[in-house]
Coordinates of N, CA and C in Angstrom, one line a residue:
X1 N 10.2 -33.4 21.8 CA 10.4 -32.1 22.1 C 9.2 -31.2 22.0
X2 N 9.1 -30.1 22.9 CA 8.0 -28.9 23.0 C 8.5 -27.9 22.7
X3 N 7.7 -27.2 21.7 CA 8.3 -25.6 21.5 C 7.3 -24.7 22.0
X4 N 7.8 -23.8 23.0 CA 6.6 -23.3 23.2 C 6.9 -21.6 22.8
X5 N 5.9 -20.8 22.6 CA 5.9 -19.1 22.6 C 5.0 -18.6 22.6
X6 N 5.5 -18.0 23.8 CA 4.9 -16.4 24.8 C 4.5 -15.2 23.5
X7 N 3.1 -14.9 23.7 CA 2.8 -13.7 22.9 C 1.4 -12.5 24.2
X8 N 1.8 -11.8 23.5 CA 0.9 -10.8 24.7 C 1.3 -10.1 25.9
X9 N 2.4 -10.0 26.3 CA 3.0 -8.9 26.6 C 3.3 -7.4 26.4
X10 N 3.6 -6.9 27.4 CA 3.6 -5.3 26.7 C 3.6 -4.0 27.9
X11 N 3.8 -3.0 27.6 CA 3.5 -1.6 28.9 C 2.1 -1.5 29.1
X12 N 1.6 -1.7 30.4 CA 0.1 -1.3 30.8 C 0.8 -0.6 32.5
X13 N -0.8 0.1 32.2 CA -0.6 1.0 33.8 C -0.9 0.3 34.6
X14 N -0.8 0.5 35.9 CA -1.3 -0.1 37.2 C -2.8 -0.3 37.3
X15 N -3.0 -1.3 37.6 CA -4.5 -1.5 37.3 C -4.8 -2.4 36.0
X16 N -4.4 -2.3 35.4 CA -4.8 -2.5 34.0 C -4.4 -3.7 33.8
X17 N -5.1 -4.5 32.6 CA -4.8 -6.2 32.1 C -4.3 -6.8 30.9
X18 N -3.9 -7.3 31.7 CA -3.1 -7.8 30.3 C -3.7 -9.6 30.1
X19 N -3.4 -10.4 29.0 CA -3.6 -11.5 28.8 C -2.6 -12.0 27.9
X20 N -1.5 -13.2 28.3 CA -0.8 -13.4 28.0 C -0.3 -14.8 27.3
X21 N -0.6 -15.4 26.1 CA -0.6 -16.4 25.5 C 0.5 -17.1 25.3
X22 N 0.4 -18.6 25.0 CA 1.3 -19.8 24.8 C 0.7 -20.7 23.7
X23 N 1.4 -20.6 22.7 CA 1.4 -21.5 21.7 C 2.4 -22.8 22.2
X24 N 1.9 -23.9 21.6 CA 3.0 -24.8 21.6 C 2.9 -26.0 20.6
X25 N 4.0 -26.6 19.9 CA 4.2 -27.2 19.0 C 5.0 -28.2 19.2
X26 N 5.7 -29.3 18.7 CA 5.9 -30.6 18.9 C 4.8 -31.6 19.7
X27 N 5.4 -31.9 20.8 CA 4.2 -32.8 21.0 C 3.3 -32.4 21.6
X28 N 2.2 -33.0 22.0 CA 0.9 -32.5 22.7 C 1.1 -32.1 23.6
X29 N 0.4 -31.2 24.1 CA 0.5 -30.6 25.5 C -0.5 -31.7 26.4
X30 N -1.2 -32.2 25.8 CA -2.2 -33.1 26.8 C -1.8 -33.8 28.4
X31 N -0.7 -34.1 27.7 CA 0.0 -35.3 29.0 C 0.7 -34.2 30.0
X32 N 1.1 -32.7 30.1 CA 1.9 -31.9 31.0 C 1.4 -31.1 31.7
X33 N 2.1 -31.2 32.4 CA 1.8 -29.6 33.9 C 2.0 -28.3 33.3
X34 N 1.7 -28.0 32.8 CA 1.5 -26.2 32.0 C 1.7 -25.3 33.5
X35 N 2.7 -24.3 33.2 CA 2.5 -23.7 34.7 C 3.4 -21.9 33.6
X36 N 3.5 -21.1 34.5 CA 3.9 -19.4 34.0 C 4.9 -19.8 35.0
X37 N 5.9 -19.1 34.8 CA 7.3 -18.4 36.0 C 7.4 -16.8 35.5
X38 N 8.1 -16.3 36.6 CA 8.4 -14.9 35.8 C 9.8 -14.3 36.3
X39 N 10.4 -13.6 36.0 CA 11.5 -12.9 36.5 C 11.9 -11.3 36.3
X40 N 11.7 -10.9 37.7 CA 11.5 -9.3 38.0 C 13.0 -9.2 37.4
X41 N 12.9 -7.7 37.1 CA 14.7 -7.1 37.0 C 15.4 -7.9 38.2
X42 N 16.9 -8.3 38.2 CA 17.8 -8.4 38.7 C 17.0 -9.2 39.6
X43 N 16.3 -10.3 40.0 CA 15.7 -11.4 40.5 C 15.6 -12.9 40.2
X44 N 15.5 -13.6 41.2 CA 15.3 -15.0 40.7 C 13.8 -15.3 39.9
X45 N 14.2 -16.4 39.2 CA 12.7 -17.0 38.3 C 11.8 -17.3 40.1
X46 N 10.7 -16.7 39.3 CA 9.2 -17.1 40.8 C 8.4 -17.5 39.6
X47 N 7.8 -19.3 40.9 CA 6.7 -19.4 40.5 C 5.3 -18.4 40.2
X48 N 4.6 -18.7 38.9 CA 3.3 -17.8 39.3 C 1.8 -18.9 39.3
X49 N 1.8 -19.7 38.2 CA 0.9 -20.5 38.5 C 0.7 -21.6 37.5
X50 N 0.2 -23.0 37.9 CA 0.2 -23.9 37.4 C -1.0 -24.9 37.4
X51 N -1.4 -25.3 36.0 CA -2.7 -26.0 35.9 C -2.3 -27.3 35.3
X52 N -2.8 -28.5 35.6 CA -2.9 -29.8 35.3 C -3.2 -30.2 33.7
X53 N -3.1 -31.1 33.2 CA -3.8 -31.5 31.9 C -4.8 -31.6 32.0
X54 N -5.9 -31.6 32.5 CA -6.9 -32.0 32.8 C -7.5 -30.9 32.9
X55 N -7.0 -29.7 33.3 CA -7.2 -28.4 33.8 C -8.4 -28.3 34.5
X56 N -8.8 -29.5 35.6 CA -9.1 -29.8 36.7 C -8.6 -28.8 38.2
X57 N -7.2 -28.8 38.2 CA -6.6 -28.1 39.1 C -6.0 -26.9 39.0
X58 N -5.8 -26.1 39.6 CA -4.7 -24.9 39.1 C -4.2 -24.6 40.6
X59 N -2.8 -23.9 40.3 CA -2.5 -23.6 42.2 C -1.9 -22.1 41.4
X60 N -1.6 -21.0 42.7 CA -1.3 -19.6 42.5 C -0.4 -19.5 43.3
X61 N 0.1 -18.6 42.8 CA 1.3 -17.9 44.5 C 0.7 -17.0 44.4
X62 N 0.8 -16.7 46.1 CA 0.0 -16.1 46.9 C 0.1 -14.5 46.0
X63 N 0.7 -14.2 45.6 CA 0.8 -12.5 45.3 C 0.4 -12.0 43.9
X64 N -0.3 -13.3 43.3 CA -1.4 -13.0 42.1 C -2.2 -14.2 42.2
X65 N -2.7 -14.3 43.5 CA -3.9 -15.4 43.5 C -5.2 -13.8 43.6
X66 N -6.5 -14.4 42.8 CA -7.5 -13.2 43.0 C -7.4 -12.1 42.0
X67 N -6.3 -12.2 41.3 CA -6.1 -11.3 40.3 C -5.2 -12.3 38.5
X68 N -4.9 -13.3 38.6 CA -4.7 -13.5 37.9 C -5.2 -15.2 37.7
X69 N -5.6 -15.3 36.4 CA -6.5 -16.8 35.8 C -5.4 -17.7 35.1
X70 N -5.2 -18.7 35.1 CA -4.6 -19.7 34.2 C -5.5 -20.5 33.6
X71 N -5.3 -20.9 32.3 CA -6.4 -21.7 31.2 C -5.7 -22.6 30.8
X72 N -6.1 -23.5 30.1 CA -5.5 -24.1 28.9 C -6.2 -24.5 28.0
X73 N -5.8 -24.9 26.7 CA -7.2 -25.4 25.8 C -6.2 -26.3 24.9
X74 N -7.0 -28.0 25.8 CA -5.5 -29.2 25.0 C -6.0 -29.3 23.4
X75 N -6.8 -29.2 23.1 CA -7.0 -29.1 22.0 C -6.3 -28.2 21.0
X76 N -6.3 -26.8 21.2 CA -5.3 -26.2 20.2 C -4.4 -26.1 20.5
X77 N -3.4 -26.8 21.8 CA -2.5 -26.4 22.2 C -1.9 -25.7 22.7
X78 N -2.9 -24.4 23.7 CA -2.4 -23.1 23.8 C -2.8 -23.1 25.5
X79 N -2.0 -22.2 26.2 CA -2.1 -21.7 27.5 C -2.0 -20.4 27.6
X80 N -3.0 -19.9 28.6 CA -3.0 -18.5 28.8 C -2.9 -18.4 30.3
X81 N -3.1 -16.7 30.3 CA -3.0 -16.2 31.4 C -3.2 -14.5 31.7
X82 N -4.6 -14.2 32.1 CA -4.9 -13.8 32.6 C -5.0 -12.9 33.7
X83 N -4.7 -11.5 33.1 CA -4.0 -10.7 34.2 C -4.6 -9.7 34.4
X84 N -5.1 -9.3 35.7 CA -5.9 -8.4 36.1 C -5.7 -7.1 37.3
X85 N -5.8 -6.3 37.6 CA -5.5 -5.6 38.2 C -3.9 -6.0 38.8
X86 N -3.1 -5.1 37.6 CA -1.7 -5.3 37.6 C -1.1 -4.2 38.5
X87 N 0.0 -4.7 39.1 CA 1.3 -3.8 40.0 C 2.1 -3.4 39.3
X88 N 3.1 -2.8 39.7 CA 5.0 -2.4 39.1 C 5.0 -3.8 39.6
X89 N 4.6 -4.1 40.8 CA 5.7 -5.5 41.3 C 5.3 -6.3 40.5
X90 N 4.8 -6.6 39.8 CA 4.4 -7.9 38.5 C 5.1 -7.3 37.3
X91 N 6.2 -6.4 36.9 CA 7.1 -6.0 36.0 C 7.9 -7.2 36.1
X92 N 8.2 -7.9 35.2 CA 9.1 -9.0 34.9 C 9.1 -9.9 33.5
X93 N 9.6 -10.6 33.4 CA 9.5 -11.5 32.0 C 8.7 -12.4 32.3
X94 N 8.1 -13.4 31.4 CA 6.9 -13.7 31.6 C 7.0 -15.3 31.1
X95 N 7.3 -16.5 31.7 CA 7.9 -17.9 30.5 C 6.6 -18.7 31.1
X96 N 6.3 -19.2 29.6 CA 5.6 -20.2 29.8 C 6.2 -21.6 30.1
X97 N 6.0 -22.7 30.7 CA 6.8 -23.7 30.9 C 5.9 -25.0 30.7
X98 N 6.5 -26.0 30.6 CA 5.8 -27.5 30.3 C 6.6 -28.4 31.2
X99 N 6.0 -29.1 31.7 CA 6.6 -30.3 32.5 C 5.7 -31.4 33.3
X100 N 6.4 -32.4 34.2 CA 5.4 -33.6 33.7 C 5.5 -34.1 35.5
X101 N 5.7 -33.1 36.4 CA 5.5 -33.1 37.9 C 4.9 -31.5 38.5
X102 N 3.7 -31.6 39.3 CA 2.6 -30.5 39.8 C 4.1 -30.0 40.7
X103 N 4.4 -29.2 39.9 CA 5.5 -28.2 41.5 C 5.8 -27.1 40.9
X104 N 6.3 -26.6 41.8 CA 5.9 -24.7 41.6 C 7.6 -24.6 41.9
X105 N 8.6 -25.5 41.9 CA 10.3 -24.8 41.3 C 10.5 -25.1 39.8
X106 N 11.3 -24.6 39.6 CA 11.0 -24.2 38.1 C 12.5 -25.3 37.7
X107 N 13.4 -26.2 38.2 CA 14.1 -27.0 37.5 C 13.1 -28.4 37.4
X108 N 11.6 -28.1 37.7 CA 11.3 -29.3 37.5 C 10.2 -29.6 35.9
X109 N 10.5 -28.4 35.6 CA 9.8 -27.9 33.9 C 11.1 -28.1 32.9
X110 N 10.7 -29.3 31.9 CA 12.2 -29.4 31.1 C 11.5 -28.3 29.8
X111 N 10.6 -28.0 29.6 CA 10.3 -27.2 28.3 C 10.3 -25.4 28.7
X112 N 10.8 -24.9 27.8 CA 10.8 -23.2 28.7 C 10.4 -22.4 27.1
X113 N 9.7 -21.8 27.4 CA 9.7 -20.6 26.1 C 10.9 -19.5 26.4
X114 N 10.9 -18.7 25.2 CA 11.5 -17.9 25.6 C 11.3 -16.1 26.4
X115 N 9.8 -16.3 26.5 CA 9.8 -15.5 27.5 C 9.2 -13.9 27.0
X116 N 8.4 -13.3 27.8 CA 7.6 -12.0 27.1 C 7.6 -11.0 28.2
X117 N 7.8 -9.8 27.9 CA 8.7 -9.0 28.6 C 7.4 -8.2 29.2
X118 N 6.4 -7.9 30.4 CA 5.5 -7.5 31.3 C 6.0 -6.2 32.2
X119 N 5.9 -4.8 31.9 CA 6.3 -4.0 32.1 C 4.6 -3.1 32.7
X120 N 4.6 -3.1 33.9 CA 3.5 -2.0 34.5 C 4.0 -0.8 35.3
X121 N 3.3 0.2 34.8 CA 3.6 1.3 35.1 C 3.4 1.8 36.2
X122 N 3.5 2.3 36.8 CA 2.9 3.5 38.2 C 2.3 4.7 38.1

């Protein structure tokens, strides 16, 4: 089992960055596909982005590629993410996920945090 938790959320204005962290505990992160989902008010979960073990690779959806970074560091365990010149339309919850195939739908992540609430202002 993987426990994972979202910290660094919060109200920022348009424009503005945020950086948003993943601890995780049980087993290693080394061996998984680390990736973010998010879900706007009253919307389906959307991919946002996902990086390799190796963190060799990373892929974006198109509507926070250029503005937002994904990391990981297998050594402490921890994933971030990197947010930069934020919208209202990036208002949503914020899950970190773990899983063990490169794909951007989200039933293919069995590990889910519970999620950090990303609120930008206008």
């Amino acid at each position: 089992q993987v426990q994972l938790v979202e910290s660094g959320g919060g109200l920022v204005q348009a424009g503005g960055s945020l950086r948003l962290s993943c601890a995780a505990s049980g087993r290693p992160l080394s061996s998984y596909v680390m990736a973010w989902f998010r879900q706007p008010p009253g919307k389906e979960r959307e991919f946002v982005a996902r990086i390799r073990w190796s963190a060799t690779d990373t892929y974006y959806s198109d509507s926070v590629k250029g503005r937002f970074t994904i990391s990981r560091d297998n050594a402490k365990d921890t994933l971030s993410l990197q947010m930069n010149n934020l919208k209202p339309e990036d208002t949503a919850v914020y899950y970190c996920v773990a899983g063990t195939l490169w794909s951007a739908t989200p039933t293919r992540y069995g590990y889910w945090g519970q999620g950090t609430q990303v609120t930008v202002s206008s």
